[in-house]
DNA sequence: TGACACCGATGTGTGCAGACATCAAAACTC
DNA sequence: GAGTTTTGATGTCTGCACACATCGGTGTCA
């Protein structure tokens, strides 16, 4: 992607809003943004429109472009997630993602065991075995790739497009784990086996066992990552009433 | 809100893409859209930029504006969900949402029992009792409002902004239930009690009981709605590899 | 005199029209 | 078939007219 001006403007404003450099309630003028970003009005306007659809800003005539509070941001947008992962709120974002995965993956395992097409089931078993081998041989790079592939295929096999869409975020959390040096040289033997158990349960159509194995995996993942957000306060989004 | 031209253009193109009137791979020219929608270039461009950020289209120089396949759409965007709910894929969208709620709400109940601030716990209990009363007295309108409020407060009390963001979608599924005439005159007595049990378990910090009650509620909701999507085929999103 | 309703000036986003720049697909040349 | 040129669409810039929310002044009435 040859970063267009439009894309760069979104990136610039998005990161600055999410890091808090542009705080809630801060008001910008389109004209001012033109000269600050050294781009034309059309670029600014198109970027603002996109940020508006992400819930980061709102525009009001006679006032300007107002930065909205975090409770209005769309927490499922991949751009927003990416920006938060590279901000001070990284820990809180990881916790949210892990909690979401912990809720969704066992359900996805159950659905996959009941509905996945035969090819995906076979693929899942193959990946699980390769994953175990990579874990034993200590090939960290290959292990990471297979781990991502495993969970991606599982989510895809659920036949729920919302679950499947979380693939990208899962990849982020898994790669983030290596970045933080949280990967042991030799992955936990139990975890390797749980992956195999999960894959074979899905292949056999055993939904209950698949869910159990997935819950085991997520419990371990949670406990391994929970150290990164111990100091992050929880944010309680106010209920929006009409 | 005097729907701006920009907003109308997004609505027009978004619905037509999601209903399939503009099929995957269909190519449009910005110039052509100008005269079709009777708007200027800037309106078209800003609308296309937003649709691009939703994954509905991509733009390529020398080619035009290409409609992307459903697997590229952002299934968590509230606009996309709304468009799908009012299309032929309504059943499939409802199934996705219910499966997501079934996975998330029990987890949210657990988190709320562990983390929710005292005021939200009290509010949840109050709403649960009012909900039971409304159920007994047969006030369908009030019942719906309280039902939505109950689940909103629960999700909000989880302290996970991604869970909390699902409030809007939950409201859609619940109101959709009345639209489809799936609401009995007098709600199920057990369901009313489960809401009270859930609220009191959250108030008491009893995570396990809260989860159980939530699972009961979601099981019943699923079984009551499952009739609407019996004929909807599942879509398996291909795994995107780099 | 003070409170309140009205109204016009002001400034900002919204929408429009036209031009040039850029760059990748397509056509062409060798 | 590889390399080059042409072409046509999006990308970017600019000047202008309009809509309309906000603010402050003015006038009216109690």
Coordinates of C-alpha atoms (C1' of nucleotides) in Angstrom, one line a residue:
Chain A
X1 CA 0.0 0.0 0.0
X2 CA 1.7 3.1 -1.2
X3 CA 0.5 5.3 1.6
X4 CA -1.7 7.8 0.0
X5 CA -2.1 11.3 1.5
X6 CA -5.6 10.3 2.5
X7 CA -4.3 7.2 4.3
X8 CA -1.6 9.1 6.0
X9 CA -4.0 11.7 7.2
X10 CA -6.2 9.1 8.8
X11 CA -3.3 7.4 10.4
X12 CA -2.0 10.7 11.8
X13 CA -5.2 11.9 13.3
X14 CA -6.3 8.4 14.4
X15 CA -3.2 7.7 16.4
X16 CA -3.1 11.1 17.9
X17 CA -6.7 10.8 19.1
X18 CA -6.3 7.4 20.5
X19 CA -3.1 8.1 22.3
X20 CA -4.8 11.1 23.9
X21 CA -2.6 13.7 22.3
X22 CA -5.9 15.1 20.9
X23 CA -8.1 14.7 24.0
X24 CA -11.9 14.2 24.2
X25 CA -13.7 17.4 23.4
X26 CA -10.7 18.9 21.5
X27 CA -11.9 20.9 18.6
X28 CA -10.1 21.2 15.3
X29 CA -10.9 23.3 12.2
X30 CA -10.7 21.7 8.8
X31 CA -8.8 24.8 7.6
X32 CA -6.3 24.4 10.4
X33 CA -5.8 20.7 9.6
X34 CA -5.0 21.6 6.0
X35 CA -2.0 23.6 6.9
X36 CA -0.9 21.3 9.7
X37 CA -0.9 18.2 7.6
X38 CA 0.1 20.2 4.5
X39 CA -2.7 18.6 2.4
X40 CA -5.7 20.0 0.6
X41 CA -9.2 20.3 1.8
X42 CA -10.4 17.2 -0.1
X43 CA -7.9 15.0 1.7
X44 CA -8.8 16.4 5.1
X45 CA -12.5 16.1 4.4
X46 CA -12.3 12.5 3.2
X47 CA -10.1 11.6 6.2
X48 CA -12.5 13.3 8.7
X49 CA -15.4 11.4 7.1
X50 CA -13.7 8.1 7.7
X51 CA -12.8 9.0 11.3
X52 CA -16.4 10.0 11.7
X53 CA -17.6 6.6 10.7
X54 CA -15.2 5.1 13.2
X55 CA -16.8 7.2 16.0
X56 CA -13.6 9.1 16.7
X57 CA -14.9 12.6 15.8
X58 CA -18.1 14.4 15.0
X59 CA -18.6 17.5 12.9
X60 CA -20.8 20.4 13.8
X61 CA -21.4 23.4 11.8
X62 CA -20.2 26.7 13.2
X63 CA -18.1 24.7 15.7
X64 CA -15.7 22.4 14.0
X65 CA -14.4 18.8 14.3
X66 CA -14.8 17.6 17.8
X67 CA -12.9 14.6 19.3
X68 CA -15.3 12.1 20.8
X69 CA -14.8 10.2 24.1
X70 CA -13.4 6.6 23.9
X71 CA -16.8 5.2 24.7
X72 CA -17.9 6.3 21.3
X73 CA -15.0 4.6 19.4
X74 CA -15.8 1.5 17.5
X75 CA -13.8 -1.1 19.5
X76 CA -14.2 -3.7 16.8
X77 CA -12.6 -1.7 14.0
X78 CA -9.3 -3.2 13.1
X79 CA -7.7 0.2 12.7
X80 CA -8.8 1.3 16.1
X81 CA -7.5 -2.0 17.6
X82 CA -4.2 -1.5 15.9
X83 CA -3.9 2.1 17.1
X84 CA -4.8 1.1 20.7
X85 CA -2.3 -1.8 20.6
X86 CA 0.5 0.7 19.9
X87 CA -0.6 3.1 22.6
X88 CA -0.4 3.3 26.4
X89 CA -3.7 1.3 26.4
X90 CA -2.0 -1.7 24.9
X91 CA -2.5 -3.7 28.0
X92 CA -6.2 -2.9 28.2
X93 CA -6.7 -3.7 24.5
X94 CA -5.0 -7.0 24.9
X95 CA -7.1 -7.9 27.9
X96 CA -10.3 -7.0 25.9
X97 CA -9.1 -9.2 23.0
X98 CA -8.2 -12.1 25.2
X99 CA -11.5 -11.9 27.1
X100 CA -13.3 -11.8 23.7
X101 CA -11.3 -14.8 22.4
X102 CA -11.9 -16.7 25.6
X103 CA -15.7 -16.3 25.1
X104 CA -15.7 -16.8 21.4
X105 CA -13.3 -19.6 20.6
X106 CA -14.9 -22.3 22.7
X107 CA -18.2 -21.4 21.0
X108 CA -16.5 -21.5 17.7
X109 CA -15.0 -24.9 18.5
X110 CA -18.5 -26.2 19.2
X111 CA -19.9 -24.8 16.0
X112 CA -17.0 -26.1 14.0
X113 CA -17.5 -29.6 15.4
X114 CA -21.1 -29.4 14.3
X115 CA -20.9 -27.6 11.0
X116 CA -17.4 -27.3 9.5
X117 CA -16.9 -28.8 6.0
X118 CA -14.8 -31.9 5.8
X119 CA -11.8 -30.2 4.3
X120 CA -11.4 -27.7 7.1
X121 CA -11.6 -30.5 9.7
X122 CA -8.8 -32.4 8.0
X123 CA -6.8 -29.2 7.7
X124 CA -7.2 -28.5 11.3
X125 CA -6.0 -31.9 12.3
X126 CA -2.9 -31.6 10.0
X127 CA -2.1 -28.2 11.5
X128 CA -2.5 -29.4 15.0
X129 CA 0.0 -32.3 14.4
X130 CA 2.5 -30.0 12.7
X131 CA 2.1 -27.5 15.6
X132 CA 3.0 -30.2 18.1
X133 CA 6.0 -31.2 16.0
X134 CA 7.1 -27.6 15.7
X135 CA 6.7 -27.2 19.5
X136 CA 8.9 -30.2 20.2
X137 CA 11.6 -29.2 17.8
X138 CA 11.7 -25.6 19.1
X139 CA 11.1 -23.8 15.8
X140 CA 9.6 -20.7 17.3
X141 CA 8.9 -19.0 13.9
X142 CA 7.1 -21.9 12.4
X143 CA 5.3 -22.5 15.7
X144 CA 3.9 -19.0 15.6
X145 CA 2.7 -19.4 12.0
X146 CA 1.0 -22.7 12.7
X147 CA -0.6 -21.4 15.9
X148 CA -2.1 -18.5 14.0
X149 CA -3.2 -20.8 11.2
X150 CA -4.8 -23.2 13.7
X151 CA -7.0 -20.6 15.4
X152 CA -7.8 -19.0 12.0
X153 CA -9.0 -22.3 10.6
X154 CA -11.0 -23.0 13.7
X155 CA -12.8 -19.6 13.6
X156 CA -13.3 -19.9 9.9
X157 CA -14.8 -23.4 10.4
X158 CA -17.4 -22.1 12.8
X159 CA -19.4 -20.8 9.8
X160 CA -20.1 -17.6 11.7
X161 CA -18.6 -14.6 9.8
X162 CA -18.3 -12.5 13.0
X163 CA -16.2 -15.2 14.6
X164 CA -14.2 -15.6 11.5
X165 CA -13.5 -11.9 11.3
X166 CA -11.7 -12.1 14.6
X167 CA -8.8 -14.0 12.9
X168 CA -6.9 -10.8 12.3
X169 CA -7.1 -9.8 16.0
X170 CA -6.1 -13.2 17.1
X171 CA -3.0 -13.0 15.0
X172 CA -2.2 -9.7 16.6
X173 CA -2.5 -11.1 20.1
X174 CA -0.4 -14.2 19.3
X175 CA 2.3 -12.2 17.6
X176 CA 2.2 -9.7 20.4
X177 CA 3.0 -12.5 22.7
X178 CA 6.3 -13.1 21.0
X179 CA 7.1 -9.4 21.0
X180 CA 6.7 -9.3 24.7
X181 CA 9.1 -12.2 25.1
X182 CA 6.3 -14.3 26.7
X183 CA 7.0 -17.3 24.5
X184 CA 8.9 -20.1 26.3
X185 CA 11.6 -21.9 24.3
X186 CA 9.6 -25.1 24.4
X187 CA 5.8 -24.6 24.5
X188 CA 3.8 -26.2 27.2
X189 CA 3.4 -29.9 26.4
X190 CA -0.2 -29.9 27.7
X191 CA -1.1 -27.0 25.4
X192 CA 0.2 -28.8 22.4
X193 CA -1.9 -31.8 23.2
X194 CA -5.0 -29.7 23.8
X195 CA -4.6 -28.4 20.3
X196 CA -4.5 -31.9 18.9
X197 CA -7.4 -33.0 21.1
X198 CA -9.4 -30.0 19.9
X199 CA -8.7 -30.7 16.2
X200 CA -9.6 -34.4 16.5
X201 CA -12.8 -33.6 18.5
X202 CA -13.8 -31.2 15.7
X203 CA -13.0 -33.8 13.1
X204 CA -15.0 -36.4 15.0
X205 CA -17.9 -34.0 15.5
X206 CA -17.6 -34.1 19.2
X207 CA -18.7 -30.6 20.2
X208 CA -18.5 -31.0 24.0
X209 CA -14.9 -32.2 23.9
X210 CA -13.9 -29.6 21.4
X211 CA -15.3 -26.9 23.7
X212 CA -13.5 -28.3 26.7
X213 CA -10.2 -28.4 24.9
X214 CA -10.6 -24.8 23.6
X215 CA -11.5 -23.6 27.1
X216 CA -8.3 -25.2 28.5
X217 CA -6.2 -23.5 25.8
X218 CA -7.8 -20.1 26.5
X219 CA -7.4 -20.4 30.2
X220 CA -3.7 -21.0 29.8
X221 CA -3.3 -18.2 27.3
X222 CA -5.1 -15.9 29.6
X223 CA -2.9 -16.8 32.6
X224 CA 0.3 -16.4 30.5
X225 CA -0.7 -12.9 29.3
X226 CA -2.5 -11.5 32.3
X227 CA 0.7 -10.0 33.6
X228 CA 0.7 -7.4 30.9
X229 CA -2.4 -5.6 32.1
X230 CA -2.3 -5.8 35.9
X231 CA -2.1 -2.1 36.2
X232 CA -4.7 -1.2 33.6
X233 CA -7.9 0.2 35.0
X234 CA -11.2 -1.1 33.6
X235 CA -13.3 1.3 31.7
X236 CA -17.1 1.1 32.1
X237 CA -18.8 2.3 29.1
X238 CA -22.0 4.2 30.0
X239 CA -25.3 2.7 28.8
X240 CA -26.5 4.8 25.9
X241 CA -30.2 5.5 26.3
X242 CA -32.5 7.2 23.8
Chain B
X1 CA -31.1 15.1 11.5
X2 CA -31.5 16.3 7.9
X3 CA -29.8 13.4 6.3
X4 CA -26.9 14.9 4.4
X5 CA -26.2 14.0 0.8
X6 CA -23.1 12.2 2.0
X7 CA -25.1 10.1 4.4
X8 CA -27.7 9.3 1.8
X9 CA -25.0 8.2 -0.7
X10 CA -23.5 5.8 1.8
X11 CA -26.9 4.4 2.6
X12 CA -27.9 4.0 -1.0
X13 CA -24.7 2.3 -2.1
X14 CA -24.3 0.3 1.2
X15 CA -27.8 -1.3 1.0
X16 CA -27.4 -2.0 -2.7
X17 CA -24.1 -3.8 -2.2
X18 CA -25.3 -5.8 0.7
X19 CA -28.6 -6.9 -0.9
X20 CA -26.6 -8.1 -3.9
X21 CA -28.1 -5.6 -6.3
X22 CA -24.5 -4.6 -6.8
X23 CA -22.8 -8.0 -6.9
X24 CA -19.2 -8.9 -6.0
X25 CA -16.8 -7.7 -8.6
X26 CA -19.2 -5.2 -10.0
X27 CA -17.3 -2.1 -11.1
X28 CA -18.6 1.4 -10.9
X29 CA -17.1 4.7 -12.1
X30 CA -17.1 7.7 -9.8
X31 CA -18.2 9.8 -12.7
X32 CA -21.1 7.5 -13.3
X33 CA -22.1 7.6 -9.7
X34 CA -22.2 11.4 -9.8
X35 CA -25.0 11.4 -12.4
X36 CA -26.8 8.4 -11.0
X37 CA -27.0 9.9 -7.5
X38 CA -27.2 13.4 -8.8
X39 CA -24.5 14.6 -6.5
X40 CA -21.1 16.2 -6.9
X41 CA -17.8 14.5 -7.1
X42 CA -16.8 15.3 -3.5
X43 CA -19.9 13.6 -2.1
X44 CA -19.3 10.5 -4.1
X45 CA -15.7 10.4 -3.1
X46 CA -16.3 10.9 0.6
X47 CA -19.0 8.2 0.5
X48 CA -16.7 5.8 -1.4
X49 CA -13.9 6.4 1.2
X50 CA -16.2 5.4 4.0
X51 CA -17.5 2.3 2.2
X52 CA -13.8 1.5 1.6
X53 CA -13.1 1.6 5.3
X54 CA -16.0 -0.8 5.8
X55 CA -14.5 -3.2 3.4
X56 CA -17.4 -3.0 0.9
X57 CA -15.4 -1.6 -2.0
X58 CA -11.9 -1.0 -3.2
X59 CA -10.6 1.5 -5.6
X60 CA -8.1 0.9 -8.3
X61 CA -6.6 3.4 -10.7
X62 CA -7.5 2.9 -14.3
X63 CA -10.2 0.4 -13.2
X64 CA -12.8 2.1 -11.0
X65 CA -14.6 1.2 -7.8
X66 CA -14.9 -2.6 -7.3
X67 CA -17.5 -4.2 -5.0
X68 CA -15.7 -6.7 -2.6
X69 CA -17.0 -10.1 -1.6
X70 CA -19.0 -10.5 1.6
X71 CA -16.0 -12.1 3.3
X72 CA -14.2 -8.7 3.2
X73 CA -17.1 -6.8 4.8
X74 CA -16.6 -5.8 8.4
X75 CA -19.3 -7.9 10.1
X76 CA -19.0 -5.9 13.3
X77 CA -19.8 -2.5 11.9
X78 CA -23.2 -1.4 13.1
X79 CA -24.2 0.0 9.6
X80 CA -23.3 -3.3 7.9
X81 CA -25.3 -5.2 10.5
X82 CA -28.3 -2.9 10.0
X83 CA -28.1 -3.3 6.3
X84 CA -27.9 -7.1 6.5
X85 CA -30.8 -7.2 9.0
X86 CA -33.0 -5.5 6.4
X87 CA -31.9 -7.8 3.5
X88 CA -32.5 -11.4 2.5
X89 CA -29.6 -12.4 4.8
X90 CA -31.6 -11.2 7.8
X91 CA -31.9 -14.8 9.2
X92 CA -28.1 -15.4 8.8
X93 CA -27.4 -12.1 10.5
X94 CA -29.6 -12.9 13.4
X95 CA -28.0 -16.3 13.8
X96 CA -24.6 -14.7 13.9
X97 CA -25.7 -12.2 16.4
X98 CA -27.3 -14.8 18.7
X99 CA -24.3 -17.0 18.5
X100 CA -22.1 -14.1 19.4
X101 CA -24.4 -13.1 22.3
X102 CA -24.5 -16.7 23.5
X103 CA -20.8 -16.7 23.7
X104 CA -20.3 -13.2 25.1
X105 CA -23.1 -12.7 27.6
X106 CA -22.2 -15.5 30.0
X107 CA -18.6 -14.2 29.9
X108 CA -19.8 -10.7 30.6
X109 CA -21.9 -12.0 33.5
X110 CA -18.9 -13.5 35.0
X111 CA -16.8 -10.4 34.6
X112 CA -19.6 -8.2 35.9
X113 CA -19.9 -10.3 39.0
X114 CA -16.2 -9.8 39.6
X115 CA -15.6 -6.2 38.5
X116 CA -18.8 -4.2 38.1
X117 CA -19.1 -1.0 40.2
X118 CA -21.7 -1.1 43.0
X119 CA -24.1 1.2 41.3
X120 CA -24.4 -0.9 38.2
X121 CA -25.0 -4.0 40.3
X122 CA -27.8 -2.3 42.2
X123 CA -29.3 -1.0 38.9
X124 CA -29.2 -4.5 37.4
X125 CA -31.1 -5.9 40.3
X126 CA -33.7 -3.1 40.1
X127 CA -34.2 -3.7 36.4
X128 CA -34.5 -7.4 36.9
X129 CA -37.3 -7.0 39.4
X130 CA -39.1 -4.4 37.2
X131 CA -38.7 -6.8 34.3
X132 CA -40.4 -9.6 36.2
X133 CA -43.2 -7.3 37.2
X134 CA -43.7 -6.1 33.6
X135 CA -43.7 -9.7 32.4
X136 CA -46.4 -10.6 34.9
X137 CA -48.6 -7.6 34.1
X138 CA -48.2 -8.2 30.3
X139 CA -47.0 -4.8 29.4
X140 CA -45.1 -5.8 26.2
X141 CA -43.7 -2.3 25.5
X142 CA -42.3 -1.8 28.9
X143 CA -41.0 -5.4 29.0
X144 CA -39.0 -4.8 25.8
X145 CA -37.5 -1.6 27.1
X146 CA -36.5 -3.2 30.4
X147 CA -35.1 -6.3 28.6
X148 CA -32.9 -4.1 26.5
X149 CA -31.8 -2.1 29.5
X150 CA -31.0 -5.2 31.5
X151 CA -28.7 -6.7 28.9
X152 CA -27.1 -3.3 28.2
X153 CA -26.3 -2.8 31.8
X154 CA -24.9 -6.3 32.1
X155 CA -22.6 -5.8 29.1
X156 CA -21.6 -2.4 30.3
X157 CA -20.8 -3.8 33.8
X158 CA -18.4 -6.3 32.3
X159 CA -15.8 -3.5 32.0
X160 CA -14.9 -4.8 28.6
X161 CA -15.5 -2.1 26.0
X162 CA -15.9 -4.7 23.2
X163 CA -18.6 -6.5 25.1
X164 CA -20.2 -3.1 25.9
X165 CA -20.2 -2.1 22.3
X166 CA -22.5 -5.1 21.5
X167 CA -25.4 -3.3 23.3
X168 CA -26.7 -1.8 20.1
X169 CA -26.7 -5.1 18.3
X170 CA -28.4 -6.8 21.3
X171 CA -31.2 -4.1 21.1
X172 CA -31.6 -4.9 17.4
X173 CA -32.1 -8.7 18.1
X174 CA -34.5 -8.1 20.9
X175 CA -36.6 -5.6 19.0
X176 CA -36.4 -7.8 16.0
X177 CA -38.0 -10.5 18.1
X178 CA -41.1 -8.4 18.6
X179 CA -41.2 -7.5 14.9
X180 CA -41.4 -11.1 14.0
X181 CA -44.2 -11.7 16.4
X182 CA -42.1 -14.1 18.4
X183 CA -43.0 -12.6 21.8
X184 CA -45.6 -14.5 23.8
X185 CA -48.2 -12.5 25.6
X186 CA -46.8 -13.6 28.9
X187 CA -43.0 -14.2 28.9
X188 CA -41.8 -17.5 30.1
X189 CA -41.8 -17.5 33.9
X190 CA -38.5 -19.3 34.1
X191 CA -36.8 -16.7 31.9
X192 CA -38.1 -13.9 34.2
X193 CA -36.6 -15.7 37.3
X194 CA -33.3 -16.3 35.5
X195 CA -32.9 -12.6 34.9
X196 CA -33.5 -12.0 38.7
X197 CA -31.1 -14.8 39.6
X198 CA -28.5 -13.4 37.2
X199 CA -28.8 -9.9 38.7
X200 CA -28.6 -11.1 42.2
X201 CA -25.6 -13.3 41.5
X202 CA -23.8 -10.3 40.0
X203 CA -24.7 -8.2 43.0
X204 CA -23.4 -10.9 45.3
X205 CA -20.2 -11.4 43.3
X206 CA -21.1 -15.0 42.5
X207 CA -19.5 -15.4 39.1
X208 CA -20.4 -19.1 38.5
X209 CA -24.1 -18.6 39.3
X210 CA -24.2 -15.5 37.1
X211 CA -22.7 -17.4 34.2
X212 CA -25.1 -20.3 34.6
X213 CA -28.1 -18.0 34.6
X214 CA -26.9 -16.2 31.6
X215 CA -26.4 -19.4 29.7
X216 CA -29.9 -20.5 30.6
X217 CA -31.3 -17.2 29.2
X218 CA -29.3 -17.5 26.0
X219 CA -30.2 -21.1 25.4
X220 CA -33.9 -20.1 25.6
X221 CA -33.4 -17.1 23.4
X222 CA -31.6 -19.2 20.8
X223 CA -34.3 -21.9 20.7
X224 CA -37.0 -19.3 20.4
X225 CA -35.3 -17.5 17.5
X226 CA -33.8 -20.5 15.7
X227 CA -36.8 -20.9 13.5
X228 CA -36.0 -17.8 11.6
X229 CA -32.8 -19.1 10.0
X230 CA -33.4 -22.7 9.3
X231 CA -33.0 -22.3 5.6
X232 CA -30.1 -20.0 5.8
X233 CA -26.9 -21.6 4.5
X234 CA -23.7 -21.0 6.6
X235 CA -20.9 -19.1 4.9
X236 CA -17.4 -20.2 5.6
X237 CA -15.0 -17.3 5.3
X238 CA -11.7 -18.4 3.7
X239 CA -8.7 -18.0 5.8
X240 CA -6.6 -15.0 4.6
X241 CA -3.0 -15.9 4.4
X242 CA -0.2 -13.5 3.7
Chain C
dT1 C1' -34.9 49.1 35.1
dG2 C1' -34.7 44.3 34.1
dA3 C1' -36.0 40.0 31.8
dC4 C1' -37.0 38.0 27.7
dA5 C1' -37.9 37.2 22.7
dC6 C1' -36.4 38.3 18.4
dC7 C1' -33.1 38.9 14.6
dG8 C1' -29.2 39.7 11.9
dA9 C1' -24.0 39.1 11.6
dT10 C1' -20.5 35.7 11.7
dG11 C1' -18.0 31.7 10.9
dT12 C1' -17.9 26.9 9.8
dG13 C1' -19.1 22.6 7.5
dT14 C1' -21.4 21.1 3.1
dG15 C1' -21.7 20.8 -1.6
dC16 C1' -20.3 22.2 -6.3
dA17 C1' -17.2 22.7 -10.6
dG18 C1' -13.0 22.4 -12.9
dA19 C1' -8.2 21.6 -13.4
dC20 C1' -3.9 19.1 -13.1
dA21 C1' -1.0 15.0 -11.2
dT22 C1' -0.2 10.3 -10.8
dC23 C1' 0.0 5.8 -11.8
dA24 C1' -1.3 1.1 -13.3
dA25 C1' -3.7 -1.4 -17.0
dA26 C1' -3.7 -1.9 -21.7
dA27 C1' -2.0 -1.4 -26.1
dC28 C1' 1.8 -1.2 -28.9
dT29 C1' 6.6 -1.9 -30.6
dC30 C1' 10.4 -4.5 -31.5
Chain D
dG1 C1' 7.7 -12.3 -25.2
dA2 C1' 10.0 -8.3 -23.1
dG3 C1' 10.1 -3.6 -22.9
dT4 C1' 7.9 0.9 -24.0
dT5 C1' 4.2 4.1 -24.8
dT6 C1' -0.4 5.4 -24.4
dT7 C1' -4.5 5.8 -22.0
dG8 C1' -8.0 6.5 -18.7
dA9 C1' -9.3 6.2 -14.1
dT10 C1' -8.5 7.8 -9.3
dG11 C1' -5.8 11.2 -6.4
dT12 C1' -5.0 15.9 -5.3
dC13 C1' -5.6 20.9 -5.4
dT14 C1' -8.3 25.2 -5.6
dG15 C1' -12.0 28.8 -5.6
dC16 C1' -16.7 29.5 -4.9
dA17 C1' -21.7 29.5 -3.3
dC18 C1' -24.7 27.8 0.2
dA19 C1' -26.8 26.1 4.7
dC20 C1' -27.2 26.9 9.3
dA21 C1' -25.9 26.8 14.3
dT22 C1' -24.1 30.2 17.5
dC23 C1' -23.6 34.6 19.4
dG24 C1' -24.5 39.2 20.4
dG25 C1' -27.2 43.2 19.8
dT26 C1' -31.7 45.2 19.7
dG27 C1' -36.3 45.9 20.8
dT28 C1' -40.4 44.9 23.5
dC29 C1' -43.0 44.2 27.5
dA30 C1' -43.7 43.8 32.4

